[in-house]
């Protein structure tokens, strides 16, 4: 995965912090970047061990100075170096869409969780109003350098397929919530009009991403 915008590695993602349990002691972040998100988990917690996996060498080097342990490399190359039945929480902020086979990786990551451990993920929503508007009215599906149609994304998800992905991998959804609602003067009214006409059955159009908490089954 080649990220041209290096600010990507320093995102704080404050909207994802409430989904991380306060009592989690062993935490793993996949695609941790410079650990800007994970390091926030150390601020109000005691005796917490936070690990990271990061493919970008320069970002991983920074993260290694901030976290308990950081593995440098893509998930497929590092997953066997992660201990089984060890982590309370595994975090994947905008990661699953970058994987060739996210369902296979989720199954493997489930084995790294303790009993009743959880995964916390942020996943782009392909039914976001901007995408639907451009597909219907501009008849276009144009890849970009960032956003939902980022040209490094291999997989695309809706709320329904996010639920199915986790269920198929033996993970029970505990919470799924739309985040980063559109504030566009064009796309918000468009989503609102569609929902009025369809009796508010299409509210997923308002959200750029979905935050999901899923528990290990068995």
JSON list of C-alpha atoms in Angstrom, two decimals:
[
{"chain": "A", "resi": 1, "resn": "UNK", "atom": "CA", "xyz": [0.00, 0.00, 0.00]},
{"chain": "A", "resi": 2, "resn": "UNK", "atom": "CA", "xyz": [1.60, 3.25, -1.16]},
{"chain": "A", "resi": 3, "resn": "UNK", "atom": "CA", "xyz": [0.32, 6.28, 0.71]},
{"chain": "A", "resi": 4, "resn": "UNK", "atom": "CA", "xyz": [1.34, 9.52, -1.00]},
{"chain": "A", "resi": 5, "resn": "UNK", "atom": "CA", "xyz": [-0.06, 11.82, 1.68]},
{"chain": "A", "resi": 6, "resn": "UNK", "atom": "CA", "xyz": [2.27, 11.28, 4.63]},
{"chain": "A", "resi": 7, "resn": "UNK", "atom": "CA", "xyz": [-0.13, 13.10, 6.98]},
{"chain": "A", "resi": 8, "resn": "UNK", "atom": "CA", "xyz": [-2.12, 9.84, 6.77]},
{"chain": "A", "resi": 9, "resn": "UNK", "atom": "CA", "xyz": [0.27, 8.34, 9.33]},
{"chain": "A", "resi": 10, "resn": "UNK", "atom": "CA", "xyz": [-0.50, 11.01, 11.94]},
{"chain": "A", "resi": 11, "resn": "UNK", "atom": "CA", "xyz": [-4.30, 11.01, 12.08]},
{"chain": "A", "resi": 12, "resn": "UNK", "atom": "CA", "xyz": [-5.69, 11.20, 15.63]},
{"chain": "A", "resi": 13, "resn": "UNK", "atom": "CA", "xyz": [-9.18, 9.80, 14.84]},
{"chain": "A", "resi": 14, "resn": "UNK", "atom": "CA", "xyz": [-10.84, 11.14, 18.03]},
{"chain": "A", "resi": 15, "resn": "UNK", "atom": "CA", "xyz": [-14.23, 9.81, 16.87]},
{"chain": "A", "resi": 16, "resn": "UNK", "atom": "CA", "xyz": [-12.91, 6.25, 17.32]},
{"chain": "A", "resi": 17, "resn": "UNK", "atom": "CA", "xyz": [-11.66, 6.64, 20.89]},
{"chain": "A", "resi": 18, "resn": "UNK", "atom": "CA", "xyz": [-15.07, 6.04, 22.57]},
{"chain": "A", "resi": 19, "resn": "UNK", "atom": "CA", "xyz": [-15.22, 2.56, 21.02]},
{"chain": "A", "resi": 20, "resn": "UNK", "atom": "CA", "xyz": [-12.10, 1.34, 22.89]},
{"chain": "A", "resi": 21, "resn": "UNK", "atom": "CA", "xyz": [-13.01, -0.14, 26.31]},
{"chain": "A", "resi": 22, "resn": "UNK", "atom": "CA", "xyz": [-11.40, 1.64, 29.24]},
{"chain": "A", "resi": 23, "resn": "UNK", "atom": "CA", "xyz": [-10.48, -1.66, 30.91]},
{"chain": "A", "resi": 24, "resn": "UNK", "atom": "CA", "xyz": [-8.55, -3.05, 27.92]},
{"chain": "A", "resi": 25, "resn": "UNK", "atom": "CA", "xyz": [-4.99, -3.94, 28.95]},
{"chain": "A", "resi": 26, "resn": "UNK", "atom": "CA", "xyz": [-3.49, -5.48, 25.82]},
{"chain": "A", "resi": 27, "resn": "UNK", "atom": "CA", "xyz": [-4.26, -3.61, 22.63]},
{"chain": "A", "resi": 28, "resn": "UNK", "atom": "CA", "xyz": [-3.10, -4.11, 19.05]},
{"chain": "A", "resi": 29, "resn": "UNK", "atom": "CA", "xyz": [-3.50, -1.56, 16.26]},
{"chain": "A", "resi": 30, "resn": "UNK", "atom": "CA", "xyz": [-3.13, -2.80, 12.70]},
{"chain": "A", "resi": 31, "resn": "UNK", "atom": "CA", "xyz": [-1.85, -0.05, 10.42]},
{"chain": "A", "resi": 32, "resn": "UNK", "atom": "CA", "xyz": [-0.83, 2.08, 13.39]},
{"chain": "A", "resi": 33, "resn": "UNK", "atom": "CA", "xyz": [1.09, 4.67, 11.35]},
{"chain": "A", "resi": 34, "resn": "UNK", "atom": "CA", "xyz": [3.13, 6.79, 13.73]},
{"chain": "A", "resi": 35, "resn": "UNK", "atom": "CA", "xyz": [0.94, 5.55, 16.61]},
{"chain": "A", "resi": 36, "resn": "UNK", "atom": "CA", "xyz": [-0.81, 8.91, 16.92]},
{"chain": "A", "resi": 37, "resn": "UNK", "atom": "CA", "xyz": [-4.11, 7.17, 17.64]},
{"chain": "A", "resi": 38, "resn": "UNK", "atom": "CA", "xyz": [-2.76, 4.40, 19.86]},
{"chain": "A", "resi": 39, "resn": "UNK", "atom": "CA", "xyz": [-0.67, 6.69, 22.02]},
{"chain": "A", "resi": 40, "resn": "UNK", "atom": "CA", "xyz": [-3.89, 8.40, 23.12]},
{"chain": "A", "resi": 41, "resn": "UNK", "atom": "CA", "xyz": [-4.94, 5.12, 24.71]},
{"chain": "A", "resi": 42, "resn": "UNK", "atom": "CA", "xyz": [-2.01, 5.37, 27.11]},
{"chain": "A", "resi": 43, "resn": "UNK", "atom": "CA", "xyz": [-3.02, 8.75, 28.51]},
{"chain": "A", "resi": 44, "resn": "UNK", "atom": "CA", "xyz": [-5.79, 7.68, 30.90]},
{"chain": "A", "resi": 45, "resn": "UNK", "atom": "CA", "xyz": [-5.03, 3.99, 31.33]},
{"chain": "A", "resi": 46, "resn": "UNK", "atom": "CA", "xyz": [-2.68, 2.21, 33.75]},
{"chain": "A", "resi": 47, "resn": "UNK", "atom": "CA", "xyz": [-0.54, -0.84, 32.94]},
{"chain": "A", "resi": 48, "resn": "UNK", "atom": "CA", "xyz": [-1.60, -0.93, 29.30]},
{"chain": "A", "resi": 49, "resn": "UNK", "atom": "CA", "xyz": [0.43, -2.73, 26.67]},
{"chain": "A", "resi": 50, "resn": "UNK", "atom": "CA", "xyz": [-0.13, -1.39, 23.15]},
{"chain": "A", "resi": 51, "resn": "UNK", "atom": "CA", "xyz": [1.30, -3.12, 20.07]},
{"chain": "A", "resi": 52, "resn": "UNK", "atom": "CA", "xyz": [1.29, -1.96, 16.47]},
{"chain": "A", "resi": 53, "resn": "UNK", "atom": "CA", "xyz": [1.71, -3.35, 12.97]},
{"chain": "A", "resi": 54, "resn": "UNK", "atom": "CA", "xyz": [2.79, -0.89, 10.28]},
{"chain": "A", "resi": 55, "resn": "UNK", "atom": "CA", "xyz": [4.05, -1.50, 6.71]},
{"chain": "A", "resi": 56, "resn": "UNK", "atom": "CA", "xyz": [5.66, 1.93, 6.23]},
{"chain": "A", "resi": 57, "resn": "UNK", "atom": "CA", "xyz": [9.18, 1.74, 7.65]},
{"chain": "A", "resi": 58, "resn": "UNK", "atom": "CA", "xyz": [9.55, 5.41, 8.56]},
{"chain": "A", "resi": 59, "resn": "UNK", "atom": "CA", "xyz": [6.14, 5.53, 10.28]},
{"chain": "A", "resi": 60, "resn": "UNK", "atom": "CA", "xyz": [6.87, 2.24, 12.10]},
{"chain": "A", "resi": 61, "resn": "UNK", "atom": "CA", "xyz": [10.17, 3.66, 13.35]},
{"chain": "A", "resi": 62, "resn": "UNK", "atom": "CA", "xyz": [8.34, 6.58, 14.97]},
{"chain": "A", "resi": 63, "resn": "UNK", "atom": "CA", "xyz": [5.66, 4.29, 16.37]},
{"chain": "A", "resi": 64, "resn": "UNK", "atom": "CA", "xyz": [8.27, 1.99, 17.92]},
{"chain": "A", "resi": 65, "resn": "UNK", "atom": "CA", "xyz": [9.40, 4.85, 20.17]},
{"chain": "A", "resi": 66, "resn": "UNK", "atom": "CA", "xyz": [5.87, 5.32, 21.47]},
{"chain": "A", "resi": 67, "resn": "UNK", "atom": "CA", "xyz": [4.38, 1.83, 21.84]},
{"chain": "A", "resi": 68, "resn": "UNK", "atom": "CA", "xyz": [5.28, -1.38, 23.65]},
{"chain": "A", "resi": 69, "resn": "UNK", "atom": "CA", "xyz": [6.13, -3.22, 20.43]},
{"chain": "A", "resi": 70, "resn": "UNK", "atom": "CA", "xyz": [5.77, -2.51, 16.71]},
{"chain": "A", "resi": 71, "resn": "UNK", "atom": "CA", "xyz": [6.07, -5.06, 13.91]},
{"chain": "A", "resi": 72, "resn": "UNK", "atom": "CA", "xyz": [7.18, -3.58, 10.60]},
{"chain": "A", "resi": 73, "resn": "UNK", "atom": "CA", "xyz": [5.55, -5.07, 7.52]},
{"chain": "A", "resi": 74, "resn": "UNK", "atom": "CA", "xyz": [2.18, -5.86, 5.98]},
{"chain": "A", "resi": 75, "resn": "UNK", "atom": "CA", "xyz": [-0.29, -7.87, 8.02]},
{"chain": "A", "resi": 76, "resn": "UNK", "atom": "CA", "xyz": [0.14, -11.08, 6.01]},
{"chain": "A", "resi": 77, "resn": "UNK", "atom": "CA", "xyz": [3.90, -11.05, 6.70]},
{"chain": "A", "resi": 78, "resn": "UNK", "atom": "CA", "xyz": [3.67, -10.23, 10.41]},
{"chain": "A", "resi": 79, "resn": "UNK", "atom": "CA", "xyz": [0.53, -12.00, 11.62]},
{"chain": "A", "resi": 80, "resn": "UNK", "atom": "CA", "xyz": [2.37, -15.19, 12.63]},
{"chain": "A", "resi": 81, "resn": "UNK", "atom": "CA", "xyz": [4.62, -13.12, 14.89]},
{"chain": "A", "resi": 82, "resn": "UNK", "atom": "CA", "xyz": [1.65, -11.98, 16.95]},
{"chain": "A", "resi": 83, "resn": "UNK", "atom": "CA", "xyz": [0.80, -14.11, 20.01]},
{"chain": "A", "resi": 84, "resn": "UNK", "atom": "CA", "xyz": [-2.42, -16.12, 20.01]},
{"chain": "A", "resi": 85, "resn": "UNK", "atom": "CA", "xyz": [-5.17, -15.57, 22.60]},
{"chain": "A", "resi": 86, "resn": "UNK", "atom": "CA", "xyz": [-3.40, -12.45, 23.83]},
{"chain": "A", "resi": 87, "resn": "UNK", "atom": "CA", "xyz": [-5.12, -9.17, 22.95]},
{"chain": "A", "resi": 88, "resn": "UNK", "atom": "CA", "xyz": [-8.22, -7.66, 24.53]},
{"chain": "A", "resi": 89, "resn": "UNK", "atom": "CA", "xyz": [-8.75, -5.33, 21.57]},
{"chain": "A", "resi": 90, "resn": "UNK", "atom": "CA", "xyz": [-7.54, -5.28, 17.98]},
{"chain": "A", "resi": 91, "resn": "UNK", "atom": "CA", "xyz": [-8.00, -1.93, 16.22]},
{"chain": "A", "resi": 92, "resn": "UNK", "atom": "CA", "xyz": [-8.27, -1.49, 12.46]},
{"chain": "A", "resi": 93, "resn": "UNK", "atom": "CA", "xyz": [-8.92, 2.13, 11.51]},
{"chain": "A", "resi": 94, "resn": "UNK", "atom": "CA", "xyz": [-9.44, 2.20, 7.72]},
{"chain": "A", "resi": 95, "resn": "UNK", "atom": "CA", "xyz": [-7.50, -1.01, 7.17]},
{"chain": "A", "resi": 96, "resn": "UNK", "atom": "CA", "xyz": [-9.83, -3.78, 5.97]},
{"chain": "A", "resi": 97, "resn": "UNK", "atom": "CA", "xyz": [-10.55, -2.07, 2.66]},
{"chain": "A", "resi": 98, "resn": "UNK", "atom": "CA", "xyz": [-6.81, -2.16, 1.86]},
{"chain": "A", "resi": 99, "resn": "UNK", "atom": "CA", "xyz": [-6.58, -5.95, 2.20]},
{"chain": "A", "resi": 100, "resn": "UNK", "atom": "CA", "xyz": [-6.88, -8.42, -0.68]},
{"chain": "A", "resi": 101, "resn": "UNK", "atom": "CA", "xyz": [-8.74, -10.96, 1.47]},
{"chain": "A", "resi": 102, "resn": "UNK", "atom": "CA", "xyz": [-10.05, -9.16, 4.58]},
{"chain": "A", "resi": 103, "resn": "UNK", "atom": "CA", "xyz": [-12.25, -12.10, 5.61]},
{"chain": "A", "resi": 104, "resn": "UNK", "atom": "CA", "xyz": [-9.22, -14.41, 5.79]},
{"chain": "A", "resi": 105, "resn": "UNK", "atom": "CA", "xyz": [-7.23, -11.85, 7.76]},
{"chain": "A", "resi": 106, "resn": "UNK", "atom": "CA", "xyz": [-10.10, -11.29, 10.19]},
{"chain": "A", "resi": 107, "resn": "UNK", "atom": "CA", "xyz": [-10.32, -15.03, 10.85]},
{"chain": "A", "resi": 108, "resn": "UNK", "atom": "CA", "xyz": [-6.59, -15.11, 11.64]},
{"chain": "A", "resi": 109, "resn": "UNK", "atom": "CA", "xyz": [-6.80, -12.01, 13.82]},
{"chain": "A", "resi": 110, "resn": "UNK", "atom": "CA", "xyz": [-9.68, -13.54, 15.78]},
{"chain": "A", "resi": 111, "resn": "UNK", "atom": "CA", "xyz": [-7.20, -16.15, 17.03]},
{"chain": "A", "resi": 112, "resn": "UNK", "atom": "CA", "xyz": [-5.08, -13.36, 18.49]},
{"chain": "A", "resi": 113, "resn": "UNK", "atom": "CA", "xyz": [-7.93, -12.25, 20.77]},
{"chain": "A", "resi": 114, "resn": "UNK", "atom": "CA", "xyz": [-8.58, -13.47, 24.28]},
{"chain": "A", "resi": 115, "resn": "UNK", "atom": "CA", "xyz": [-11.96, -15.00, 25.05]},
{"chain": "A", "resi": 116, "resn": "UNK", "atom": "CA", "xyz": [-14.57, -12.26, 24.62]},
{"chain": "A", "resi": 117, "resn": "UNK", "atom": "CA", "xyz": [-11.93, -10.01, 23.04]},
{"chain": "A", "resi": 118, "resn": "UNK", "atom": "CA", "xyz": [-13.11, -7.50, 20.47]},
{"chain": "A", "resi": 119, "resn": "UNK", "atom": "CA", "xyz": [-12.15, -5.94, 17.17]},
{"chain": "A", "resi": 120, "resn": "UNK", "atom": "CA", "xyz": [-12.75, -2.24, 16.62]},
{"chain": "A", "resi": 121, "resn": "UNK", "atom": "CA", "xyz": [-12.75, -1.01, 13.05]},
{"chain": "A", "resi": 122, "resn": "UNK", "atom": "CA", "xyz": [-13.51, 2.02, 10.93]},
{"chain": "A", "resi": 123, "resn": "UNK", "atom": "CA", "xyz": [-14.58, 1.05, 7.41]},
{"chain": "A", "resi": 124, "resn": "UNK", "atom": "CA", "xyz": [-15.51, 3.39, 4.51]},
{"chain": "A", "resi": 125, "resn": "UNK", "atom": "CA", "xyz": [-19.13, 3.28, 3.38]},
{"chain": "A", "resi": 126, "resn": "UNK", "atom": "CA", "xyz": [-19.46, 2.92, -0.40]},
{"chain": "A", "resi": 127, "resn": "UNK", "atom": "CA", "xyz": [-23.12, 4.05, -0.16]},
{"chain": "A", "resi": 128, "resn": "UNK", "atom": "CA", "xyz": [-22.01, 7.50, 1.03]},
{"chain": "A", "resi": 129, "resn": "UNK", "atom": "CA", "xyz": [-24.14, 10.18, -0.65]},
{"chain": "A", "resi": 130, "resn": "UNK", "atom": "CA", "xyz": [-21.26, 11.64, -2.68]},
{"chain": "A", "resi": 131, "resn": "UNK", "atom": "CA", "xyz": [-20.52, 8.29, -4.30]},
{"chain": "A", "resi": 132, "resn": "UNK", "atom": "CA", "xyz": [-24.15, 7.55, -5.11]},
{"chain": "A", "resi": 133, "resn": "UNK", "atom": "CA", "xyz": [-24.67, 11.05, -6.52]},
{"chain": "A", "resi": 134, "resn": "UNK", "atom": "CA", "xyz": [-21.69, 10.76, -8.86]},
{"chain": "A", "resi": 135, "resn": "UNK", "atom": "CA", "xyz": [-22.59, 7.24, -9.91]},
{"chain": "A", "resi": 136, "resn": "UNK", "atom": "CA", "xyz": [-26.21, 8.10, -10.75]},
{"chain": "A", "resi": 137, "resn": "UNK", "atom": "CA", "xyz": [-25.96, 11.64, -12.11]},
{"chain": "A", "resi": 138, "resn": "UNK", "atom": "CA", "xyz": [-22.41, 11.77, -13.46]},
{"chain": "A", "resi": 139, "resn": "UNK", "atom": "CA", "xyz": [-22.33, 8.08, -14.41]},
{"chain": "A", "resi": 140, "resn": "UNK", "atom": "CA", "xyz": [-18.81, 7.88, -13.03]},
{"chain": "A", "resi": 141, "resn": "UNK", "atom": "CA", "xyz": [-16.73, 5.76, -10.66]},
{"chain": "A", "resi": 142, "resn": "UNK", "atom": "CA", "xyz": [-13.47, 7.68, -10.44]},
{"chain": "A", "resi": 143, "resn": "UNK", "atom": "CA", "xyz": [-10.63, 6.56, -8.19]},
{"chain": "A", "resi": 144, "resn": "UNK", "atom": "CA", "xyz": [-8.84, 9.26, -6.21]},
{"chain": "A", "resi": 145, "resn": "UNK", "atom": "CA", "xyz": [-5.73, 9.61, -4.04]},
{"chain": "A", "resi": 146, "resn": "UNK", "atom": "CA", "xyz": [-7.78, 9.63, -0.84]},
{"chain": "A", "resi": 147, "resn": "UNK", "atom": "CA", "xyz": [-11.32, 9.12, 0.42]},
{"chain": "A", "resi": 148, "resn": "UNK", "atom": "CA", "xyz": [-13.73, 6.24, -0.12]},
{"chain": "A", "resi": 149, "resn": "UNK", "atom": "CA", "xyz": [-12.59, 5.64, -3.72]},
{"chain": "A", "resi": 150, "resn": "UNK", "atom": "CA", "xyz": [-8.93, 5.78, -2.72]},
{"chain": "A", "resi": 151, "resn": "UNK", "atom": "CA", "xyz": [-6.93, 4.02, -5.42]},
{"chain": "A", "resi": 152, "resn": "UNK", "atom": "CA", "xyz": [-5.28, 1.81, -2.80]},
{"chain": "A", "resi": 153, "resn": "UNK", "atom": "CA", "xyz": [-8.62, 0.30, -1.73]},
{"chain": "A", "resi": 154, "resn": "UNK", "atom": "CA", "xyz": [-9.16, -3.27, -2.89]},
{"chain": "A", "resi": 155, "resn": "UNK", "atom": "CA", "xyz": [-12.52, -3.89, -1.20]},
{"chain": "A", "resi": 156, "resn": "UNK", "atom": "CA", "xyz": [-15.67, -1.82, -0.76]},
{"chain": "A", "resi": 157, "resn": "UNK", "atom": "CA", "xyz": [-18.32, -2.17, 1.94]},
{"chain": "A", "resi": 158, "resn": "UNK", "atom": "CA", "xyz": [-21.84, -1.19, 2.93]},
{"chain": "A", "resi": 159, "resn": "UNK", "atom": "CA", "xyz": [-23.34, -1.42, 6.40]},
{"chain": "A", "resi": 160, "resn": "UNK", "atom": "CA", "xyz": [-24.97, -4.71, 5.45]},
{"chain": "A", "resi": 161, "resn": "UNK", "atom": "CA", "xyz": [-21.78, -6.24, 4.03]},
{"chain": "A", "resi": 162, "resn": "UNK", "atom": "CA", "xyz": [-19.78, -5.09, 7.08]},
{"chain": "A", "resi": 163, "resn": "UNK", "atom": "CA", "xyz": [-22.17, -7.08, 9.25]},
{"chain": "A", "resi": 164, "resn": "UNK", "atom": "CA", "xyz": [-21.88, -10.10, 6.96]},
{"chain": "A", "resi": 165, "resn": "UNK", "atom": "CA", "xyz": [-18.08, -9.90, 6.89]},
{"chain": "A", "resi": 166, "resn": "UNK", "atom": "CA", "xyz": [-17.85, -10.12, 10.67]},
{"chain": "A", "resi": 167, "resn": "UNK", "atom": "CA", "xyz": [-20.49, -12.82, 10.98]},
{"chain": "A", "resi": 168, "resn": "UNK", "atom": "CA", "xyz": [-18.74, -14.97, 8.38]},
{"chain": "A", "resi": 169, "resn": "UNK", "atom": "CA", "xyz": [-15.50, -14.63, 10.34]},
{"chain": "A", "resi": 170, "resn": "UNK", "atom": "CA", "xyz": [-17.00, -15.75, 13.65]},
{"chain": "A", "resi": 171, "resn": "UNK", "atom": "CA", "xyz": [-17.28, -12.28, 15.15]},
{"chain": "A", "resi": 172, "resn": "UNK", "atom": "CA", "xyz": [-20.48, -11.06, 16.77]},
{"chain": "A", "resi": 173, "resn": "UNK", "atom": "CA", "xyz": [-21.37, -7.42, 16.12]},
{"chain": "A", "resi": 174, "resn": "UNK", "atom": "CA", "xyz": [-21.77, -5.55, 19.40]},
{"chain": "A", "resi": 175, "resn": "UNK", "atom": "CA", "xyz": [-22.13, -2.09, 17.92]},
{"chain": "A", "resi": 176, "resn": "UNK", "atom": "CA", "xyz": [-22.13, -0.52, 14.47]},
{"chain": "A", "resi": 177, "resn": "UNK", "atom": "CA", "xyz": [-22.46, 3.23, 14.09]},
{"chain": "A", "resi": 178, "resn": "UNK", "atom": "CA", "xyz": [-22.18, 5.67, 11.21]},
{"chain": "A", "resi": 179, "resn": "UNK", "atom": "CA", "xyz": [-19.41, 8.25, 11.72]},
{"chain": "A", "resi": 180, "resn": "UNK", "atom": "CA", "xyz": [-18.21, 11.36, 9.91]},
{"chain": "A", "resi": 181, "resn": "UNK", "atom": "CA", "xyz": [-21.58, 12.54, 8.65]},
{"chain": "A", "resi": 182, "resn": "UNK", "atom": "CA", "xyz": [-21.56, 14.59, 5.46]},
{"chain": "A", "resi": 183, "resn": "UNK", "atom": "CA", "xyz": [-21.50, 18.38, 5.88]},
{"chain": "A", "resi": 184, "resn": "UNK", "atom": "CA", "xyz": [-21.52, 19.14, 2.18]},
{"chain": "A", "resi": 185, "resn": "UNK", "atom": "CA", "xyz": [-23.93, 21.82, 0.94]},
{"chain": "A", "resi": 186, "resn": "UNK", "atom": "CA", "xyz": [-24.60, 19.56, -2.05]},
{"chain": "A", "resi": 187, "resn": "UNK", "atom": "CA", "xyz": [-24.54, 16.00, -0.75]},
{"chain": "A", "resi": 188, "resn": "UNK", "atom": "CA", "xyz": [-26.34, 16.52, 2.56]},
{"chain": "A", "resi": 189, "resn": "UNK", "atom": "CA", "xyz": [-29.47, 17.99, 0.90]},
{"chain": "A", "resi": 190, "resn": "UNK", "atom": "CA", "xyz": [-29.28, 15.24, -1.73]},
{"chain": "A", "resi": 191, "resn": "UNK", "atom": "CA", "xyz": [-29.20, 12.53, 0.97]},
{"chain": "A", "resi": 192, "resn": "UNK", "atom": "CA", "xyz": [-31.98, 14.29, 2.87]},
{"chain": "A", "resi": 193, "resn": "UNK", "atom": "CA", "xyz": [-34.27, 14.50, -0.16]},
{"chain": "A", "resi": 194, "resn": "UNK", "atom": "CA", "xyz": [-33.69, 10.83, -0.99]},
{"chain": "A", "resi": 195, "resn": "UNK", "atom": "CA", "xyz": [-34.53, 9.85, 2.58]},
{"chain": "A", "resi": 196, "resn": "UNK", "atom": "CA", "xyz": [-37.68, 11.97, 2.68]},
{"chain": "A", "resi": 197, "resn": "UNK", "atom": "CA", "xyz": [-38.87, 10.35, -0.54]},
{"chain": "A", "resi": 198, "resn": "UNK", "atom": "CA", "xyz": [-37.99, 6.87, 0.76]},
{"chain": "A", "resi": 199, "resn": "UNK", "atom": "CA", "xyz": [-39.31, 7.36, 4.30]},
{"chain": "A", "resi": 200, "resn": "UNK", "atom": "CA", "xyz": [-35.82, 7.54, 5.84]},
{"chain": "A", "resi": 201, "resn": "UNK", "atom": "CA", "xyz": [-34.88, 4.00, 4.89]},
{"chain": "A", "resi": 202, "resn": "UNK", "atom": "CA", "xyz": [-31.58, 5.17, 3.34]},
{"chain": "A", "resi": 203, "resn": "UNK", "atom": "CA", "xyz": [-29.94, 6.96, 6.28]},
{"chain": "A", "resi": 204, "resn": "UNK", "atom": "CA", "xyz": [-26.64, 5.16, 5.71]},
{"chain": "A", "resi": 205, "resn": "UNK", "atom": "CA", "xyz": [-26.07, 7.62, 2.83]},
{"chain": "A", "resi": 206, "resn": "UNK", "atom": "CA", "xyz": [-25.21, 10.34, 5.36]},
{"chain": "A", "resi": 207, "resn": "UNK", "atom": "CA", "xyz": [-22.10, 8.60, 6.72]},
{"chain": "A", "resi": 208, "resn": "UNK", "atom": "CA", "xyz": [-18.64, 8.39, 5.23]},
{"chain": "A", "resi": 209, "resn": "UNK", "atom": "CA", "xyz": [-17.61, 5.48, 7.46]},
{"chain": "A", "resi": 210, "resn": "UNK", "atom": "CA", "xyz": [-18.94, 2.92, 9.90]},
{"chain": "A", "resi": 211, "resn": "UNK", "atom": "CA", "xyz": [-17.36, 2.21, 13.27]},
{"chain": "A", "resi": 212, "resn": "UNK", "atom": "CA", "xyz": [-17.84, -1.41, 14.28]},
{"chain": "A", "resi": 213, "resn": "UNK", "atom": "CA", "xyz": [-17.22, -3.29, 17.51]},
{"chain": "A", "resi": 214, "resn": "UNK", "atom": "CA", "xyz": [-17.33, -7.08, 17.19]},
{"chain": "A", "resi": 215, "resn": "UNK", "atom": "CA", "xyz": [-16.72, -9.78, 19.82]},
{"chain": "A", "resi": 216, "resn": "UNK", "atom": "CA", "xyz": [-14.92, -13.07, 19.37]},
{"chain": "A", "resi": 217, "resn": "UNK", "atom": "CA", "xyz": [-17.38, -15.94, 19.39]},
{"chain": "A", "resi": 218, "resn": "UNK", "atom": "CA", "xyz": [-16.50, -19.14, 21.26]}
]
